Amino acid sequence: MSARTKARKRALDILFQADVRGEELAIMLATEAKRAAFEPDRQASWLYARDIVDGVIDNRDAIDEQITTFAKDWSLQRMPAVDRALLRIGTWEILYNDEVPTAVAIDEAVELAKEFSTDDSGSFVHGVLARIARSS
């Protein structure tokens, strides 16, 4: 598994935990940063995970607007928390990270949805991210 795939999983964990616990994302990120300081073997995945979460924090309103616009009949609150987090990660990578090809961002989000969410989540995440990509 690549360092970026591991980083996406870490970012998913942070976004999901903050969402479910109702905690500020910045506080969850700081907590994870403290933990990462004691895990030097996971440094490569931590750096990109932090970039993702920082990017979601910095662009959250625009990211959520894109998701809401292209989620066809699904409000953010109605989505499973895992799907919501994955859509935020994928949207950030598509719109704000030129280093990641759009197809890779979509594929990675879909694979994580298949692994961690509902049976229908992979196709849902794919559809929303593909519409966002086409509009950008």
mmCIF file of C-alpha atoms in Angstrom:
data_model
loop_
_atom_site.group_PDB
_atom_site.id
_atom_site.type_symbol
_atom_site.label_atom_id
_atom_site.label_comp_id
_atom_site.label_asym_id
_atom_site.label_seq_id
_atom_site.Cartn_x
_atom_site.Cartn_y
_atom_site.Cartn_z
ATOM 1 C CA MET A 1 0.000 0.000 0.000
ATOM 2 C CA SER A 2 1.374 3.393 -0.966
ATOM 3 C CA ALA A 3 2.114 6.152 1.532
ATOM 4 C CA ARG A 4 -0.625 8.290 -0.019
ATOM 5 C CA THR A 5 -3.192 5.513 0.336
ATOM 6 C CA LYS A 6 -2.237 5.187 4.001
ATOM 7 C CA ALA A 7 -2.437 8.965 4.330
ATOM 8 C CA ARG A 8 -5.949 8.989 2.914
ATOM 9 C CA LYS A 9 -6.957 6.386 5.501
ATOM 10 C CA ARG A 10 -5.469 8.536 8.265
ATOM 11 C CA ALA A 11 -7.253 11.607 6.940
ATOM 12 C CA LEU A 12 -10.480 9.595 6.756
ATOM 13 C CA ASP A 13 -10.030 8.573 10.400
ATOM 14 C CA ILE A 14 -9.505 12.179 11.482
ATOM 15 C CA LEU A 15 -12.429 13.578 9.488
ATOM 16 C CA PHE A 16 -14.742 10.755 10.544
ATOM 17 C CA GLN A 17 -13.865 10.990 14.229
ATOM 18 C CA ALA A 18 -14.313 14.755 14.320
ATOM 19 C CA ASP A 19 -17.668 14.444 12.562
ATOM 20 C CA VAL A 20 -19.046 11.637 14.736
ATOM 21 C CA ARG A 21 -17.778 13.117 17.995
ATOM 22 C CA GLY A 22 -18.870 16.635 17.083
ATOM 23 C CA GLU A 23 -15.362 17.952 17.731
ATOM 24 C CA GLU A 24 -13.527 20.691 15.908
ATOM 25 C CA LEU A 25 -11.471 19.297 13.054
ATOM 26 C CA ALA A 26 -8.484 21.453 14.021
ATOM 27 C CA ILE A 27 -8.500 19.934 17.525
ATOM 28 C CA MET A 28 -8.619 16.383 16.146
ATOM 29 C CA LEU A 29 -5.757 17.254 13.797
ATOM 30 C CA ALA A 30 -3.660 18.593 16.681
ATOM 31 C CA THR A 31 -4.315 15.421 18.677
ATOM 32 C CA GLU A 32 -3.206 13.283 15.742
ATOM 33 C CA ALA A 33 -0.119 15.456 15.250
ATOM 34 C CA LYS A 34 0.957 14.687 18.816
ATOM 35 C CA ARG A 35 0.457 10.985 18.188
ATOM 36 C CA ALA A 36 2.344 11.148 14.889
ATOM 37 C CA ALA A 37 5.367 12.658 16.638
ATOM 38 C CA PHE A 38 5.840 9.288 18.350
ATOM 39 C CA GLU A 39 5.412 7.264 15.152
ATOM 40 C CA PRO A 40 8.443 8.089 12.992
ATOM 41 C CA ASP A 41 7.878 5.005 10.818
ATOM 42 C CA ARG A 42 4.544 6.487 9.719
ATOM 43 C CA GLN A 43 5.927 9.961 8.970
ATOM 44 C CA ALA A 44 5.410 9.773 5.196
ATOM 45 C CA SER A 45 1.720 8.983 5.496
ATOM 46 C CA TRP A 46 1.231 11.551 8.263
ATOM 47 C CA LEU A 47 2.526 14.465 6.178
ATOM 48 C CA TYR A 48 0.058 13.921 3.354
ATOM 49 C CA ALA A 49 -2.795 13.162 5.775
ATOM 50 C CA ARG A 50 -2.126 16.508 7.402
ATOM 51 C CA ASP A 51 -2.119 18.232 3.992
ATOM 52 C CA ILE A 52 -5.520 16.701 3.237
ATOM 53 C CA VAL A 53 -7.088 17.667 6.562
ATOM 54 C CA ASP A 54 -5.589 21.170 6.465
ATOM 55 C CA GLY A 55 -6.944 21.524 2.924
ATOM 56 C CA VAL A 56 -10.413 20.438 4.006
ATOM 57 C CA ILE A 57 -10.309 22.869 6.933
ATOM 58 C CA ASP A 58 -9.157 25.754 4.721
ATOM 59 C CA ASN A 59 -11.692 25.074 1.949
ATOM 60 C CA ARG A 60 -14.553 23.398 3.804
ATOM 61 C CA ASP A 61 -17.345 25.728 2.711
ATOM 62 C CA ALA A 62 -16.408 25.499 -0.977
ATOM 63 C CA ILE A 63 -15.896 21.725 -0.736
ATOM 64 C CA ASP A 64 -19.241 21.190 0.983
ATOM 65 C CA GLU A 65 -20.947 23.418 -1.583
ATOM 66 C CA GLN A 66 -19.550 21.282 -4.408
ATOM 67 C CA ILE A 67 -20.645 18.068 -2.708
ATOM 68 C CA THR A 68 -24.130 19.417 -2.014
ATOM 69 C CA THR A 69 -24.474 20.689 -5.582
ATOM 70 C CA PHE A 70 -23.533 17.375 -7.184
ATOM 71 C CA ALA A 71 -24.954 14.863 -4.689
ATOM 72 C CA LYS A 72 -28.381 14.929 -6.354
ATOM 73 C CA ASP A 73 -31.090 14.747 -3.695
ATOM 74 C CA TRP A 74 -28.666 14.021 -0.839
ATOM 75 C CA SER A 75 -27.958 16.590 1.854
ATOM 76 C CA LEU A 76 -24.651 16.388 3.695
ATOM 77 C CA GLN A 77 -26.479 15.466 6.892
ATOM 78 C CA ARG A 78 -28.247 12.538 5.221
ATOM 79 C CA MET A 79 -25.013 10.934 3.986
ATOM 80 C CA PRO A 80 -23.195 8.332 6.053
ATOM 81 C CA ALA A 81 -20.324 10.016 7.934
ATOM 82 C CA VAL A 82 -17.750 7.871 6.110
ATOM 83 C CA ASP A 83 -19.099 8.905 2.711
ATOM 84 C CA ARG A 84 -19.160 12.559 3.741
ATOM 85 C CA ALA A 85 -15.513 12.360 4.840
ATOM 86 C CA LEU A 86 -14.444 10.550 1.665
ATOM 87 C CA LEU A 87 -16.244 13.072 -0.523
ATOM 88 C CA ARG A 88 -14.444 15.891 1.270
ATOM 89 C CA ILE A 89 -11.084 14.169 0.737
ATOM 90 C CA GLY A 90 -11.793 13.407 -2.914
ATOM 91 C CA THR A 91 -13.142 16.870 -3.626
ATOM 92 C CA TRP A 92 -10.108 18.497 -2.034
ATOM 93 C CA GLU A 93 -7.770 16.331 -4.133
ATOM 94 C CA ILE A 94 -9.677 17.058 -7.344
ATOM 95 C CA LEU A 95 -10.030 20.805 -6.856
ATOM 96 C CA TYR A 96 -7.021 21.818 -4.766
ATOM 97 C CA ASN A 97 -4.210 19.304 -5.254
ATOM 98 C CA ASP A 98 -2.649 19.388 -8.712
ATOM 99 C CA GLU A 99 -0.217 16.599 -7.785
ATOM 100 C CA VAL A 100 -2.958 13.951 -7.749
ATOM 101 C CA PRO A 101 -4.591 13.007 -11.048
ATOM 102 C CA THR A 102 -8.374 13.255 -10.895
ATOM 103 C CA ALA A 103 -8.839 9.584 -11.796
ATOM 104 C CA VAL A 104 -6.573 8.557 -8.902
ATOM 105 C CA ALA A 105 -8.454 10.765 -6.432
ATOM 106 C CA ILE A 106 -11.763 9.238 -7.508
ATOM 107 C CA ASP A 107 -10.476 5.644 -7.536
ATOM 108 C CA GLU A 108 -8.901 5.956 -4.092
ATOM 109 C CA ALA A 109 -12.089 7.422 -2.598
ATOM 110 C CA VAL A 110 -14.210 4.696 -4.190
ATOM 111 C CA GLU A 111 -11.954 1.921 -2.872
ATOM 112 C CA LEU A 112 -12.084 3.355 0.648
ATOM 113 C CA ALA A 113 -15.885 3.646 0.391
ATOM 114 C CA LYS A 114 -16.107 -0.015 -0.626
ATOM 115 C CA GLU A 115 -13.883 -0.990 2.289
ATOM 116 C CA PHE A 116 -15.364 1.162 5.053
ATOM 117 C CA SER A 117 -18.930 2.111 4.132
ATOM 118 C CA THR A 118 -22.147 0.654 2.749
ATOM 119 C CA ASP A 119 -22.589 -1.588 -0.285
ATOM 120 C CA ASP A 120 -23.864 1.352 -2.335
ATOM 121 C CA SER A 121 -21.269 3.865 -1.171
ATOM 122 C CA GLY A 122 -18.660 3.100 -3.826
ATOM 123 C CA SER A 123 -20.982 3.974 -6.684
ATOM 124 C CA PHE A 124 -22.401 6.977 -4.809
ATOM 125 C CA VAL A 125 -18.936 8.415 -4.093
ATOM 126 C CA HIS A 126 -17.870 7.740 -7.676
ATOM 127 C CA GLY A 127 -20.902 9.515 -9.106
ATOM 128 C CA VAL A 128 -20.549 12.617 -6.971
ATOM 129 C CA LEU A 129 -16.784 12.965 -7.494
ATOM 130 C CA ALA A 130 -17.091 12.349 -11.243
ATOM 131 C CA ARG A 131 -19.676 15.148 -11.516
ATOM 132 C CA ILE A 132 -17.436 17.472 -9.491
ATOM 133 C CA ALA A 133 -14.475 16.617 -11.726
ATOM 134 C CA ARG A 134 -16.453 17.274 -14.912
ATOM 135 C CA SER A 135 -17.560 20.665 -13.628
ATOM 136 C CA SER A 136 -14.067 21.840 -12.631
#
